[in-house]
GROMACS .gro file of C-alpha atoms in nm:
model
  358
    1UNK     CA    1   5.913   9.718   7.288
    2UNK     CA    2   5.558   9.854   7.377
    3UNK     CA    3   5.530  10.167   7.580
    4UNK     CA    4   5.350  10.097   7.907
    5UNK     CA    5   5.022  10.293   7.942
    6UNK     CA    6   4.922  10.437   8.277
    7UNK     CA    7   4.568  10.332   8.367
    8UNK     CA    8   4.354  10.516   8.615
    9UNK     CA    9   4.413  10.327   8.933
   10UNK     CA   10   4.144  10.243   9.191
   11UNK     CA   11   4.153  10.442   9.501
   12UNK     CA   12   4.265  10.197   9.771
   13UNK     CA   13   4.414  10.431  10.028
   14UNK     CA   14   4.273  10.226  10.315
   15UNK     CA   15   4.387   9.878  10.195
   16UNK     CA   16   4.613   9.739  10.472
   17UNK     CA   17   4.834   9.545  10.226
   18UNK     CA   18   4.906   9.871  10.036
   19UNK     CA   19   4.980  10.070  10.346
   20UNK     CA   20   5.219   9.812  10.475
   21UNK     CA   21   5.405   9.794  10.142
   22UNK     CA   22   5.446  10.159  10.107
   23UNK     CA   23   5.563  10.256  10.457
   24UNK     CA   24   5.211  10.369  10.592
   25UNK     CA   25   5.026  10.253  10.904
   26UNK     CA   26   4.778   9.979  10.824
   27UNK     CA   27   4.465   9.961  11.018
   28UNK     CA   28   4.507   9.592  11.068
   29UNK     CA   29   4.792   9.342  11.009
   30UNK     CA   30   4.767   9.257  10.625
   31UNK     CA   31   4.782   8.891  10.525
   32UNK     CA   32   4.779   8.713  10.204
   33UNK     CA   33   4.916   8.375  10.104
   34UNK     CA   34   5.113   8.263   9.796
   35UNK     CA   35   4.933   7.993   9.620
   36UNK     CA   36   4.606   8.100   9.809
   37UNK     CA   37   4.417   8.014   9.488
   38UNK     CA   38   4.492   7.659   9.411
   39UNK     CA   39   4.454   7.284   9.492
   40UNK     CA   40   4.375   7.341   9.873
   41UNK     CA   41   4.028   7.467   9.763
   42UNK     CA   42   3.758   7.235   9.658
   43UNK     CA   43   3.593   7.493   9.449
   44UNK     CA   44   3.924   7.525   9.262
   45UNK     CA   45   3.944   7.161   9.189
   46UNK     CA   46   3.594   7.165   9.061
   47UNK     CA   47   3.626   7.459   8.831
   48UNK     CA   48   3.962   7.304   8.696
   49UNK     CA   49   3.829   6.967   8.648
   50UNK     CA   50   3.925   6.856   8.286
   51UNK     CA   51   4.099   7.183   8.218
   52UNK     CA   52   4.473   7.204   8.175
   53UNK     CA   53   4.678   7.449   8.378
   54UNK     CA   54   4.802   7.655   8.082
   55UNK     CA   55   4.460   7.660   7.937
   56UNK     CA   56   4.310   7.785   8.259
   57UNK     CA   57   4.565   8.071   8.248
   58UNK     CA   58   4.462   8.189   7.924
   59UNK     CA   59   4.084   8.191   7.996
   60UNK     CA   60   4.007   8.542   8.144
   61UNK     CA   61   3.681   8.431   8.303
   62UNK     CA   62   3.843   8.126   8.472
   63UNK     CA   63   4.149   8.346   8.590
   64UNK     CA   64   3.883   8.571   8.740
   65UNK     CA   65   3.706   8.308   8.920
   66UNK     CA   66   3.997   8.125   9.052
   67UNK     CA   67   4.169   8.450   9.181
   68UNK     CA   68   3.849   8.556   9.357
   69UNK     CA   69   3.800   8.220   9.541
   70UNK     CA   70   4.036   8.277   9.835
   71UNK     CA   71   3.900   8.630   9.868
   72UNK     CA   72   3.551   8.506   9.920
   73UNK     CA   73   3.654   8.207  10.145
   74UNK     CA   74   3.947   8.343  10.360
   75UNK     CA   75   3.891   8.734  10.350
   76UNK     CA   76   4.281   8.785  10.288
   77UNK     CA   77   4.394   9.140  10.231
   78UNK     CA   78   4.522   9.102   9.862
   79UNK     CA   79   4.447   8.874   9.557
   80UNK     CA   80   4.726   8.747   9.358
   81UNK     CA   81   4.664   8.693   8.981
   82UNK     CA   82   4.611   8.324   8.902
   83UNK     CA   83   4.871   8.243   8.646
   84UNK     CA   84   5.201   8.069   8.613
   85UNK     CA   85   5.559   8.177   8.571
   86UNK     CA   86   5.588   8.018   8.242
   87UNK     CA   87   5.284   8.181   8.094
   88UNK     CA   88   5.478   8.471   7.913
   89UNK     CA   89   5.713   8.195   7.759
   90UNK     CA   90   5.425   8.006   7.631
   91UNK     CA   91   5.265   8.323   7.504
   92UNK     CA   92   5.575   8.419   7.319
   93UNK     CA   93   5.577   8.091   7.129
   94UNK     CA   94   5.817   7.875   7.309
   95UNK     CA   95   5.701   7.505   7.294
   96UNK     CA   96   5.635   7.404   7.655
   97UNK     CA   97   5.358   7.250   7.867
   98UNK     CA   98   5.299   7.202   8.235
   99UNK     CA   99   5.298   6.838   8.312
  100UNK     CA  100   5.091   6.724   8.611
  101UNK     CA  101   5.322   6.585   8.875
  102UNK     CA  102   5.633   6.717   8.701
  103UNK     CA  103   5.591   7.105   8.627
  104UNK     CA  104   5.698   7.289   8.324
  105UNK     CA  105   5.863   7.081   8.040
  106UNK     CA  106   6.037   7.263   7.756
  107UNK     CA  107   6.042   7.072   7.414
  108UNK     CA  108   6.358   7.223   7.288
  109UNK     CA  109   6.591   7.345   7.573
  110UNK     CA  110   6.801   7.652   7.519
  111UNK     CA  111   7.160   7.559   7.542
  112UNK     CA  112   7.368   7.745   7.274
  113UNK     CA  113   7.408   8.094   7.163
  114UNK     CA  114   7.215   8.022   6.851
  115UNK     CA  115   6.933   7.893   7.066
  116UNK     CA  116   6.938   8.217   7.253
  117UNK     CA  117   6.928   8.422   6.941
  118UNK     CA  118   6.620   8.230   6.814
  119UNK     CA  119   6.415   8.295   7.124
  120UNK     CA  120   6.108   8.480   7.028
  121UNK     CA  121   6.009   8.821   7.192
  122UNK     CA  122   5.677   8.878   7.378
  123UNK     CA  123   5.441   9.121   7.226
  124UNK     CA  124   5.173   9.291   7.432
  125UNK     CA  125   4.877   9.127   7.249
  126UNK     CA  126   5.004   8.772   7.309
  127UNK     CA  127   4.913   8.802   7.674
  128UNK     CA  128   4.575   8.988   7.608
  129UNK     CA  129   4.386   8.717   7.776
  130UNK     CA  130   4.590   8.755   8.104
  131UNK     CA  131   4.520   9.138   8.065
  132UNK     CA  132   4.146   9.084   8.019
  133UNK     CA  133   4.158   8.862   8.317
  134UNK     CA  134   4.314   9.154   8.531
  135UNK     CA  135   4.031   9.387   8.395
  136UNK     CA  136   3.780   9.147   8.499
  137UNK     CA  137   3.924   9.136   8.848
  138UNK     CA  138   3.961   9.490   8.893
  139UNK     CA  139   3.581   9.499   8.837
  140UNK     CA  140   3.522   9.233   9.100
  141UNK     CA  141   3.750   9.299   9.375
  142UNK     CA  142   3.634   9.627   9.520
  143UNK     CA  143   3.868   9.767   9.791
  144UNK     CA  144   4.101   9.441   9.769
  145UNK     CA  145   4.414   9.498   9.588
  146UNK     CA  146   4.542   9.276   9.307
  147UNK     CA  147   4.888   9.152   9.287
  148UNK     CA  148   5.024   9.081   8.941
  149UNK     CA  149   5.344   8.867   8.912
  150UNK     CA  150   5.614   8.710   8.691
  151UNK     CA  151   5.886   8.474   8.728
  152UNK     CA  152   6.241   8.630   8.758
  153UNK     CA  153   6.473   8.604   8.457
  154UNK     CA  154   6.704   8.346   8.641
  155UNK     CA  155   6.424   8.117   8.734
  156UNK     CA  156   6.293   8.126   8.373
  157UNK     CA  157   6.640   8.061   8.241
  158UNK     CA  158   6.672   7.751   8.452
  159UNK     CA  159   6.349   7.596   8.316
  160UNK     CA  160   6.466   7.663   7.960
  161UNK     CA  161   6.820   7.537   8.006
  162UNK     CA  162   6.743   7.234   8.191
  163UNK     CA  163   6.419   7.158   7.995
  164UNK     CA  164   6.222   7.130   8.306
  165UNK     CA  165   6.247   7.132   8.694
  166UNK     CA  166   6.597   7.045   8.831
  167UNK     CA  167   6.742   6.975   9.165
  168UNK     CA  168   7.098   7.078   9.093
  169UNK     CA  169   7.065   7.323   8.809
  170UNK     CA  170   7.395   7.186   8.652
  171UNK     CA  171   7.315   7.267   8.293
  172UNK     CA  172   7.209   7.616   8.406
  173UNK     CA  173   7.522   7.674   8.616
  174UNK     CA  174   7.745   7.529   8.339
  175UNK     CA  175   7.618   7.788   8.086
  176UNK     CA  176   7.635   8.069   8.360
  177UNK     CA  177   7.996   7.995   8.462
  178UNK     CA  178   8.140   7.849   8.135
  179UNK     CA  179   7.958   8.058   7.869
  180UNK     CA  180   7.886   8.403   8.042
  181UNK     CA  181   7.817   8.590   7.729
  182UNK     CA  182   7.554   8.333   7.613
  183UNK     CA  183   7.415   8.347   7.970
  184UNK     CA  184   7.386   8.724   7.987
  185UNK     CA  185   7.231   8.730   7.632
  186UNK     CA  186   6.977   8.482   7.761
  187UNK     CA  187   6.903   8.665   8.075
  188UNK     CA  188   6.853   8.991   7.882
  189UNK     CA  189   6.603   8.847   7.656
  190UNK     CA  190   6.425   8.684   7.942
  191UNK     CA  191   6.430   9.026   8.113
  192UNK     CA  192   6.255   9.182   7.815
  193UNK     CA  193   5.984   8.915   7.823
  194UNK     CA  194   5.926   8.954   8.208
  195UNK     CA  195   5.907   9.342   8.164
  196UNK     CA  196   5.657   9.314   7.900
  197UNK     CA  197   5.444   9.081   8.078
  198UNK     CA  198   5.438   9.270   8.395
  199UNK     CA  199   5.374   9.598   8.174
  200UNK     CA  200   5.055   9.425   8.028
  201UNK     CA  201   4.945   9.340   8.379
  202UNK     CA  202   5.005   9.696   8.495
  203UNK     CA  203   4.820   9.853   8.200
  204UNK     CA  204   4.526   9.634   8.282
  205UNK     CA  205   4.518   9.774   8.635
  206UNK     CA  206   4.704   9.550   8.901
  207UNK     CA  207   4.769   9.732   9.214
  208UNK     CA  208   5.118   9.563   9.287
  209UNK     CA  209   5.386   9.343   9.141
  210UNK     CA  210   5.571   9.050   9.273
  211UNK     CA  211   5.895   8.889   9.100
  212UNK     CA  212   5.930   8.519   9.175
  213UNK     CA  213   6.298   8.400   9.181
  214UNK     CA  214   6.197   8.038   9.284
  215UNK     CA  215   6.531   7.890   9.199
  216UNK     CA  216   6.775   8.164   9.305
  217UNK     CA  217   6.846   7.992   9.641
  218UNK     CA  218   7.066   7.730   9.440
  219UNK     CA  219   7.320   8.015   9.392
  220UNK     CA  220   7.607   8.144   9.604
  221UNK     CA  221   7.602   8.509   9.688
  222UNK     CA  222   7.883   8.570   9.440
  223UNK     CA  223   7.703   8.377   9.159
  224UNK     CA  224   7.394   8.577   9.232
  225UNK     CA  225   7.546   8.925   9.221
  226UNK     CA  226   7.759   8.866   8.905
  227UNK     CA  227   7.495   8.652   8.696
  228UNK     CA  228   7.141   8.748   8.822
  229UNK     CA  229   7.131   9.073   9.020
  230UNK     CA  230   7.181   9.310   8.709
  231UNK     CA  231   6.884   9.150   8.539
  232UNK     CA  232   6.657   9.158   8.853
  233UNK     CA  233   6.769   9.523   8.882
  234UNK     CA  234   6.657   9.605   8.543
  235UNK     CA  235   6.306   9.449   8.583
  236UNK     CA  236   6.231   9.668   8.891
  237UNK     CA  237   6.402   9.987   8.739
  238UNK     CA  238   6.198   9.971   8.427
  239UNK     CA  239   5.876   9.931   8.623
  240UNK     CA  240   5.948  10.189   8.879
  241UNK     CA  241   5.761  10.472   8.711
  242UNK     CA  242   5.431  10.269   8.744
  243UNK     CA  243   5.429  10.384   9.113
  244UNK     CA  244   5.294  10.042   9.253
  245UNK     CA  245   5.447   9.841   9.532
  246UNK     CA  246   5.715   9.587   9.389
  247UNK     CA  247   5.784   9.260   9.588
  248UNK     CA  248   6.086   9.039   9.543
  249UNK     CA  249   6.068   8.689   9.678
  250UNK     CA  250   6.278   8.371   9.646
  251UNK     CA  251   6.307   8.039   9.836
  252UNK     CA  252   6.609   7.928  10.018
  253UNK     CA  253   6.750   8.280   9.965
  254UNK     CA  254   6.848   8.361  10.325
  255UNK     CA  255   7.219   8.421  10.224
  256UNK     CA  256   7.100   8.626   9.927
  257UNK     CA  257   6.863   8.868  10.120
  258UNK     CA  258   7.109   9.156  10.125
  259UNK     CA  259   7.171   9.139   9.751
  260UNK     CA  260   6.805   9.092   9.676
  261UNK     CA  261   6.727   9.391   9.886
  262UNK     CA  262   6.950   9.592   9.654
  263UNK     CA  263   6.761   9.486   9.350
  264UNK     CA  264   6.516   9.777   9.382
  265UNK     CA  265   6.197   9.623   9.510
  266UNK     CA  266   5.981   9.798   9.800
  267UNK     CA  267   5.913   9.473   9.978
  268UNK     CA  268   6.142   9.174  10.034
  269UNK     CA  269   5.991   8.829  10.087
  270UNK     CA  270   6.139   8.616  10.354
  271UNK     CA  271   6.101   8.234  10.356
  272UNK     CA  272   6.060   8.051  10.700
  273UNK     CA  273   6.440   7.968  10.744
  274UNK     CA  274   6.537   8.317  10.848
  275UNK     CA  275   6.364   8.518  11.141
  276UNK     CA  276   6.224   8.851  11.030
  277UNK     CA  277   6.457   9.026  11.290
  278UNK     CA  278   6.763   8.887  11.118
  279UNK     CA  279   6.604   8.935  10.767
  280UNK     CA  280   6.569   9.309  10.842
  281UNK     CA  281   6.954   9.317  10.940
  282UNK     CA  282   7.039   9.152  10.601
  283UNK     CA  283   6.804   9.351  10.382
  284UNK     CA  284   6.885   9.674  10.560
  285UNK     CA  285   6.633   9.948  10.678
  286UNK     CA  286   6.394  10.131  10.440
  287UNK     CA  287   6.210   9.820  10.294
  288UNK     CA  288   5.909   9.635  10.401
  289UNK     CA  289   5.922   9.262  10.476
  290UNK     CA  290   5.685   8.978  10.377
  291UNK     CA  291   5.652   8.644  10.530
  292UNK     CA  292   5.712   8.409  10.692
  293UNK     CA  293   5.535   8.127  10.845
  294UNK     CA  294   5.635   7.784  10.751
  295UNK     CA  295   5.360   7.630  10.528
  296UNK     CA  296   5.378   7.294  10.700
  297UNK     CA  297   5.286   7.456  11.039
  298UNK     CA  298   4.922   7.470  10.907
  299UNK     CA  299   4.913   7.089  10.961
  300UNK     CA  300   5.038   7.098  11.317
  301UNK     CA  301   4.706   7.187  11.499
  302UNK     CA  302   4.538   7.503  11.642
  303UNK     CA  303   4.766   7.556  11.931
  304UNK     CA  304   5.085   7.541  11.725
  305UNK     CA  305   4.955   7.760  11.457
  306UNK     CA  306   4.851   8.037  11.701
  307UNK     CA  307   5.194   8.016  11.882
  308UNK     CA  308   5.376   8.041  11.566
  309UNK     CA  309   5.151   8.336  11.433
  310UNK     CA  310   5.195   8.527  11.744
  311UNK     CA  311   5.570   8.457  11.739
  312UNK     CA  312   5.598   8.599  11.374
  313UNK     CA  313   5.385   8.903  11.455
  314UNK     CA  314   5.621   8.974  11.759
  315UNK     CA  315   5.933   8.939  11.532
  316UNK     CA  316   5.757   9.159  11.279
  317UNK     CA  317   5.715   9.435  11.535
  318UNK     CA  318   6.084   9.406  11.624
  319UNK     CA  319   6.178   9.421  11.265
  320UNK     CA  320   5.978   9.750  11.252
  321UNK     CA  321   6.176   9.879  11.536
  322UNK     CA  322   6.498   9.787  11.353
  323UNK     CA  323   6.409   9.988  11.037
  324UNK     CA  324   6.173   9.774  10.831
  325UNK     CA  325   5.903  10.009  10.689
  326UNK     CA  326   5.621   9.756  10.709
  327UNK     CA  327   5.520   9.387  10.737
  328UNK     CA  328   5.298   9.185  10.522
  329UNK     CA  329   5.201   8.845  10.683
  330UNK     CA  330   5.242   8.546  10.447
  331UNK     CA  331   5.379   8.203  10.443
  332UNK     CA  332   5.742   8.141  10.379
  333UNK     CA  333   5.624   7.980  10.047
  334UNK     CA  334   5.304   7.865   9.891
  335UNK     CA  335   5.014   7.703  10.051
  336UNK     CA  336   5.048   7.319  10.035
  337UNK     CA  337   4.802   7.145   9.832
  338UNK     CA  338   4.669   6.918  10.127
  339UNK     CA  339   4.619   7.220  10.361
  340UNK     CA  340   4.279   7.229  10.521
  341UNK     CA  341   4.116   7.533  10.378
  342UNK     CA  342   3.947   7.592  10.729
  343UNK     CA  343   4.284   7.618  10.898
  344UNK     CA  344   4.383   7.886  10.643
  345UNK     CA  345   4.059   8.082  10.701
  346UNK     CA  346   4.104   8.059  11.081
  347UNK     CA  347   4.467   8.185  11.049
  348UNK     CA  348   4.361   8.484  10.864
  349UNK     CA  349   4.118   8.563  11.154
  350UNK     CA  350   4.375   8.523  11.407
  351UNK     CA  351   4.630   8.757  11.225
  352UNK     CA  352   4.338   9.005  11.178
  353UNK     CA  353   4.259   8.970  11.551
  354UNK     CA  354   4.617   9.081  11.666
  355UNK     CA  355   4.672   9.446  11.736
  356UNK     CA  356   4.806   9.631  11.425
  357UNK     CA  357   5.170   9.740  11.454
  358UNK     CA  358   5.233  10.095  11.555
   0.00000   0.00000   0.00000
């Protein structure tokens, strides 16, 4: 496994996002949105016309341009690298594609011990195009932090075992529960891939990391603790020395928040189902929270958006009083494709206009 180099990092001591993520006092309420660079923006649709998703993710200039688009338009407090959670799998040599209207589709699903043994390992140079995109962004972003990201081992495993997106994850759970040795070998291999992908981004200069466990909400707390948590813990532990904020996020993970808080991240993302005041009780004190406006709220009109933004800001202040070390405003999941970009910009302006938490 390659040794992670330590780049000279930009001086971003005044960045509100980083202050909130590390227990400081931000000068304003920081906000960024998952999927802020994407189909909601006409400029995104223009540059992506005729270019496949995975092709886009391995084009450094396009990665830079797409990542910059919401910074220019919305004035959010952090950029998140334009990529996809299956990029490191593709780079390692796994035969998959992102099919429009479906999602990632794997040509040969991984379902046996021999399949797991045959999985390739990711080498640093195989994601050189992604790293070059990060380097271009570091030169463009000025005082705006850049978040790198990866899919968590469980979510990657679900795609590999199921062969694509799944509603019930029946094959995944069958392996997990019925063949635990094979399962842990698979998760171990995917943990190695995830760490290597994040190390490449860190070496290129990202300022923070987010681990997406998109499908972990399909698990019970006991299943998560036994079959998933140890591998996510290893991701965060092996990246701790980089000294950048680490964010952990999942969808439908309200019952798992306490365990997710134990995985080692500095910030725990909260979807819209759990109030921030309850989330801090579940996660425990000593960590920052991120979230958690329902993405559908952005379709409900100006008055509703303002009411909900103010409600979440109030909950965030109460969560800080209960022991959270910071709050980063975000949606409870990603921007929906048909969201009006003007509403997103106005929401950012509203959040920035509110008094910063003490």
